[in-house]
Amino acid sequence: MRVAIIVFPGSNCDRDMMVAVEALTGRRPALIWHKQSYLDPVDLAIIPGGFSFGDYLRCGALAAHAPVMNALHDHAARGGAILGVCNGFQILLESGLLPGFLAQNKTLKFVCKQTNLSVEGNAICELTKSLDINERLHIPVAHNEGNYFADAETLDSLESNGQVVLRYAKDETGVSDNPNGSANDIAGICAANGRILGMMPHPERAMGAGHKSADGKKLLQSIFEAIIT
Amino acid sequence: MQVTIIIEKKPGVLDPQAQAINQALSSLGFDDLQDVKMGKQITVSIDTDDEERARYRAAKMCEALLANTVIETYTIEINEPS
């Protein structure tokens, strides 16, 4: 299992992600500095959370043009697996690897809390196919721009293609746990080929052993299982 | 040649900051306030004397980086030399 974690100036979840990946795979992932213009063959590339380039201009806008992104586009074109978490999700959107935009939270507040997530039953995402769709996942979010937006046509196609992977879950009374105003309660989407997953919640912060939940571990485990098989 | 680029949210895109400004102005008694938009202004200097060329290059910059056309529109104005 070869995993690369892309590091930008301002990334701050790279170390947590590295520890999470090593705990699950037994192998330390490579940390790849953004100025590197090539990527050795990897089974999974991860763009971690943080504030790449200080969130200047728009979150992820400057990182989307870093030298390493050409290599990541090549990796994606070969059908390579990519996971983007939080700022990593924003970078995937800015670079066009996933559709849509993450706008500022509706409340205008940075939100840092545990969220309840539902796994979509019809999702075509290959990376999460072993997740139990009847189970709620408890994974925290921490962001100021997590309000997923896309035009009506894009939203429709995401929904009908099964590209919505994770949603903020509704409770028994039908109230959604949506912390940011995200369209259709979207917390995570995948590319049309099911090999690129972008999500706002931080699985590396829900690894059990001192964390409030171990559901992030389940999610990452499902990705590694998908890649091995 | 100096060019001013104005970037605004597309109509229909939620702009929580503009809404907050709208509410604050209303609570200050500006009851004739109809709408608030908030955008960005970026000024760039481009090495050319040709206005068409400057507009073309500025538009390229907007498409490549400065605006996210999923949610934003941009307008380009040529600054009069001072």
Coordinates of C-alpha atoms in Angstrom, one line a residue:
Chain A
M1 CA 0.0 0.0 0.0
R2 CA 1.7 3.2 -1.2
V3 CA 0.1 6.4 0.0
A4 CA 1.2 9.9 -0.7
I5 CA 0.1 12.9 1.4
I6 CA 0.4 16.2 -0.5
V7 CA 1.7 19.1 1.7
F8 CA 1.2 22.8 1.0
P9 CA 2.3 25.7 3.0
G10 CA -0.5 26.0 5.5
S11 CA -1.6 22.4 5.5
N12 CA -2.0 21.4 9.1
C13 CA -3.7 17.9 9.1
D14 CA -0.9 16.2 7.2
R15 CA 0.7 14.8 10.4
D16 CA -2.6 13.5 11.8
M17 CA -3.4 11.9 8.5
M18 CA 0.1 10.3 8.3
V19 CA -0.4 8.8 11.8
A20 CA -3.9 7.5 10.8
V21 CA -2.6 6.0 7.6
E22 CA 0.4 4.4 9.2
A23 CA -1.8 2.9 12.0
L24 CA -4.1 1.3 9.5
T25 CA -1.6 0.2 6.8
G26 CA 1.5 -0.4 8.8
R27 CA 3.5 1.7 6.4
R28 CA 4.4 5.3 6.7
P29 CA 3.0 7.4 3.8
A30 CA 5.3 9.7 1.8
L31 CA 4.8 13.4 2.5
I32 CA 5.1 15.2 -0.8
W33 CA 5.9 18.9 -0.9
H34 CA 3.7 20.9 -3.3
K35 CA 6.7 22.1 -5.3
Q36 CA 7.5 18.6 -6.5
S37 CA 6.3 18.3 -10.1
Y38 CA 6.1 14.5 -10.2
L39 CA 4.5 11.8 -8.1
D40 CA 6.0 8.3 -7.8
P41 CA 3.3 5.6 -8.5
V42 CA 1.0 5.5 -5.5
D43 CA -2.2 3.6 -4.7
L44 CA -3.8 6.6 -3.0
A45 CA -3.0 10.3 -2.9
I46 CA -4.4 12.3 0.0
I47 CA -4.8 16.1 0.1
P48 CA -5.1 16.9 3.8
G49 CA -6.9 19.7 5.6
G50 CA -5.5 23.0 6.6
F51 CA -5.3 26.5 5.2
S52 CA -3.1 26.1 2.1
F53 CA -1.6 29.5 1.1
G54 CA -3.5 31.1 3.9
D55 CA -6.8 30.6 2.1
Y56 CA -5.8 33.7 0.1
L57 CA -8.1 34.7 -2.9
R58 CA -10.4 31.6 -2.3
C59 CA -9.8 28.5 -0.3
G60 CA -7.7 26.1 -2.4
A61 CA -7.4 28.4 -5.3
L62 CA -3.7 28.9 -5.1
A63 CA -2.9 25.3 -4.2
A64 CA -4.9 24.2 -7.2
H65 CA -2.1 25.6 -9.4
A66 CA 0.9 24.3 -7.5
P67 CA 3.4 22.2 -9.5
V68 CA 2.4 18.9 -7.8
M69 CA -1.2 19.3 -9.1
N70 CA -0.1 18.5 -12.7
A71 CA 1.2 15.1 -11.4
L72 CA -2.1 14.7 -9.4
H73 CA -4.1 15.3 -12.6
D74 CA -2.1 12.6 -14.4
H75 CA -2.7 10.3 -11.5
A76 CA -6.4 11.0 -11.7
A77 CA -6.4 10.5 -15.5
R78 CA -4.9 7.0 -15.0
G79 CA -7.9 6.2 -12.6
G80 CA -5.8 6.7 -9.5
A81 CA -7.5 7.0 -6.2
I82 CA -7.6 10.4 -4.4
L83 CA -9.0 11.5 -1.1
G84 CA -9.4 15.2 -0.3
V85 CA -10.4 16.2 3.2
C86 CA -11.6 19.7 4.2
N87 CA -9.1 22.1 2.5
G88 CA -8.2 19.0 0.4
F89 CA -11.8 18.9 -0.8
Q90 CA -11.7 22.6 -1.6
I91 CA -8.5 22.1 -3.6
L92 CA -10.1 19.2 -5.6
L93 CA -13.0 21.6 -6.5
E94 CA -10.7 24.5 -7.4
S95 CA -8.6 22.2 -9.6
G96 CA -11.7 20.9 -11.4
L97 CA -11.1 17.3 -10.2
L98 CA -14.6 17.4 -8.6
P99 CA -17.5 19.7 -9.5
G100 CA -18.9 22.6 -7.4
F101 CA -17.7 25.1 -4.8
L102 CA -17.4 25.3 -1.1
A103 CA -18.8 28.7 0.0
Q104 CA -18.6 30.3 3.4
N105 CA -20.7 28.8 6.1
K106 CA -24.2 30.2 6.1
T107 CA -23.8 31.2 9.8
L108 CA -20.6 33.2 9.0
K109 CA -19.0 31.2 11.8
F110 CA -16.1 28.7 11.9
V111 CA -17.7 25.5 12.9
C112 CA -15.8 22.8 14.8
K113 CA -18.0 20.0 16.0
Q114 CA -18.9 16.3 15.8
T115 CA -21.4 15.6 13.0
N116 CA -23.6 12.7 12.2
L117 CA -23.2 11.5 8.7
S118 CA -25.3 9.1 6.6
V119 CA -23.7 7.0 3.8
E120 CA -25.7 7.1 0.6
G121 CA -27.0 3.8 -0.5
N122 CA -26.7 4.4 -4.2
A123 CA -23.3 6.0 -4.1
I124 CA -21.0 4.8 -6.9
C125 CA -17.9 5.7 -4.9
E126 CA -15.5 2.7 -5.1
L127 CA -13.5 3.9 -2.2
T128 CA -16.4 3.6 0.4
K129 CA -18.3 0.7 -1.0
S130 CA -17.6 -1.5 2.0
L131 CA -19.2 1.0 4.4
D132 CA -22.5 -0.1 6.0
I133 CA -25.2 2.2 4.5
N134 CA -27.5 1.7 7.5
E135 CA -25.0 3.0 9.9
R136 CA -24.5 6.6 11.0
L137 CA -20.9 7.8 11.1
H138 CA -19.8 10.3 13.7
I139 CA -16.9 12.3 12.4
P140 CA -16.0 15.9 13.3
V141 CA -15.9 18.9 11.0
A142 CA -13.7 22.0 11.4
H143 CA -14.2 24.7 8.7
N144 CA -15.3 28.1 7.7
E145 CA -16.0 27.3 4.1
G146 CA -17.9 24.0 3.9
N147 CA -21.2 25.2 2.4
Y148 CA -21.4 23.0 -0.8
F149 CA -22.8 24.8 -3.8
A150 CA -23.3 23.8 -7.4
D151 CA -25.8 24.9 -10.0
A152 CA -29.1 23.0 -10.3
E153 CA -27.9 21.0 -13.3
T154 CA -24.7 19.9 -11.6
L155 CA -26.6 19.0 -8.4
D156 CA -29.1 16.9 -10.3
S157 CA -26.4 15.0 -12.1
L158 CA -24.5 14.4 -8.9
E159 CA -27.7 13.0 -7.3
S160 CA -28.8 10.9 -10.3
N161 CA -25.3 9.5 -10.9
G162 CA -24.9 8.5 -7.3
Q163 CA -21.9 10.8 -6.8
V164 CA -23.2 12.1 -3.4
V165 CA -21.4 9.8 -0.9
L166 CA -21.9 11.4 2.5
R167 CA -24.7 13.6 3.8
Y168 CA -25.2 15.3 7.1
A169 CA -27.7 13.0 8.6
K170 CA -31.3 13.7 9.6
D171 CA -32.4 12.9 13.2
E172 CA -35.7 11.1 14.1
T173 CA -37.6 14.4 13.7
G174 CA -36.2 15.0 10.2
V175 CA -33.9 17.8 11.2
S176 CA -30.6 17.6 9.4
D177 CA -27.2 17.9 11.2
N178 CA -26.0 20.2 8.4
P179 CA -23.6 22.6 10.1
N180 CA -22.9 25.0 7.2
G181 CA -25.9 25.4 4.9
S182 CA -24.6 22.8 2.3
A183 CA -26.9 22.1 -0.6
N184 CA -28.8 18.9 -0.2
D185 CA -26.9 18.4 3.1
I186 CA -23.9 17.3 1.1
A187 CA -20.8 16.4 3.2
G188 CA -18.9 14.4 0.6
I189 CA -19.0 13.7 -3.2
C190 CA -17.0 11.5 -5.6
A191 CA -15.9 11.8 -9.2
A192 CA -17.9 10.1 -12.0
N193 CA -15.4 7.3 -12.0
G194 CA -15.9 6.6 -8.3
R195 CA -12.1 7.0 -7.6
I196 CA -11.9 10.5 -6.2
L197 CA -13.6 11.3 -2.9
G198 CA -13.8 14.8 -1.4
M199 CA -15.3 15.3 2.0
M200 CA -15.5 18.1 4.7
P201 CA -15.5 15.9 7.8
H202 CA -12.0 14.8 9.1
P203 CA -11.8 11.0 9.3
E204 CA -8.2 11.3 10.8
R205 CA -9.8 13.0 13.8
A206 CA -12.1 10.0 14.6
M207 CA -9.6 7.2 15.0
G208 CA -10.7 6.0 18.5
A209 CA -8.1 5.8 21.3
G210 CA -8.7 9.3 22.8
H211 CA -10.9 10.6 20.0
K212 CA -14.7 10.8 20.5
S213 CA -15.4 8.3 17.8
A214 CA -13.6 5.6 15.8
D215 CA -15.8 6.0 12.7
G216 CA -13.1 7.9 10.7
K217 CA -11.1 4.7 11.1
K218 CA -13.9 2.8 9.5
L219 CA -14.1 5.1 6.6
L220 CA -10.3 5.1 6.0
Q221 CA -10.3 1.3 6.4
S222 CA -13.0 1.0 3.7
I223 CA -10.7 3.0 1.3
F224 CA -7.7 0.8 2.0
E225 CA -9.8 -2.3 1.5
A226 CA -11.1 -1.0 -1.8
I227 CA -7.6 -0.3 -3.0
I228 CA -6.2 -3.7 -2.1
T229 CA -9.0 -5.6 -3.7
Chain B
M1 CA -1.8 49.7 -18.6
Q2 CA -3.7 49.4 -15.4
V3 CA -6.8 47.3 -15.3
T4 CA -9.4 47.0 -12.5
I5 CA -11.1 43.6 -12.2
I6 CA -14.3 43.4 -10.2
I7 CA -15.4 40.0 -9.0
E8 CA -18.9 39.5 -7.8
K9 CA -21.1 36.5 -6.8
K10 CA -23.5 35.3 -9.5
P11 CA -27.1 36.1 -8.9
G12 CA -28.7 33.4 -6.9
V13 CA -25.5 32.4 -5.1
L14 CA -25.9 32.7 -1.4
D15 CA -23.8 35.5 0.0
P16 CA -23.9 35.3 3.8
Q17 CA -21.6 38.3 4.3
A18 CA -23.8 40.5 2.1
Q19 CA -26.8 39.4 4.0
A20 CA -25.2 40.2 7.3
I21 CA -24.2 43.7 6.0
N22 CA -27.8 44.1 4.8
Q23 CA -29.2 43.3 8.2
A24 CA -26.7 45.6 10.0
L25 CA -27.4 48.6 7.7
S26 CA -31.2 48.0 8.2
S27 CA -30.8 48.0 11.9
L28 CA -28.9 51.3 11.7
G29 CA -32.0 52.8 10.2
F30 CA -31.2 52.7 6.5
D31 CA -34.8 51.6 5.6
D32 CA -34.4 52.6 2.0
L33 CA -31.8 49.9 1.5
Q34 CA -32.9 47.5 -1.2
D35 CA -29.9 45.2 -1.8
V36 CA -26.3 44.6 -0.8
K37 CA -23.7 42.9 -3.0
M38 CA -20.1 42.2 -1.9
G39 CA -17.3 41.5 -4.2
K40 CA -13.6 41.8 -4.7
Q41 CA -11.6 44.4 -6.6
I42 CA -8.2 43.4 -8.0
T43 CA -6.0 45.9 -9.8
V44 CA -3.3 44.6 -12.2
S45 CA -0.8 46.4 -14.3
I46 CA -0.2 44.8 -17.7
D47 CA 2.8 45.5 -20.0
T48 CA 0.9 46.8 -23.0
D49 CA -0.5 50.0 -24.4
D50 CA -3.2 48.2 -26.4
E51 CA -6.6 48.3 -24.6
E52 CA -7.9 45.2 -26.3
R53 CA -4.8 43.3 -25.4
A54 CA -5.1 44.4 -21.8
R55 CA -8.7 43.3 -21.6
Y56 CA -7.9 40.0 -23.2
R57 CA -5.0 39.2 -20.8
A58 CA -7.1 40.3 -17.8
A59 CA -9.9 38.0 -18.9
K60 CA -7.4 35.2 -19.2
M61 CA -6.2 35.9 -15.6
C62 CA -9.8 35.8 -14.4
E63 CA -10.5 32.5 -16.1
A64 CA -7.2 30.9 -14.9
L65 CA -7.3 32.0 -11.3
L66 CA -8.9 35.2 -10.2
A67 CA -12.5 34.2 -10.5
N68 CA -14.2 30.9 -9.9
T69 CA -16.8 31.0 -12.6
V70 CA -18.9 28.3 -10.9
I71 CA -20.1 31.1 -8.5
E72 CA -18.6 34.4 -9.6
T73 CA -18.7 36.8 -12.5
Y74 CA -16.0 39.3 -13.4
T75 CA -16.0 42.7 -15.1
I76 CA -12.9 44.4 -16.5
E77 CA -12.3 48.1 -16.5
I78 CA -9.4 49.9 -18.1
N79 CA -8.0 52.6 -15.7
E80 CA -7.4 56.0 -17.3
P81 CA -3.8 57.0 -17.1
S82 CA -3.2 59.5 -14.3

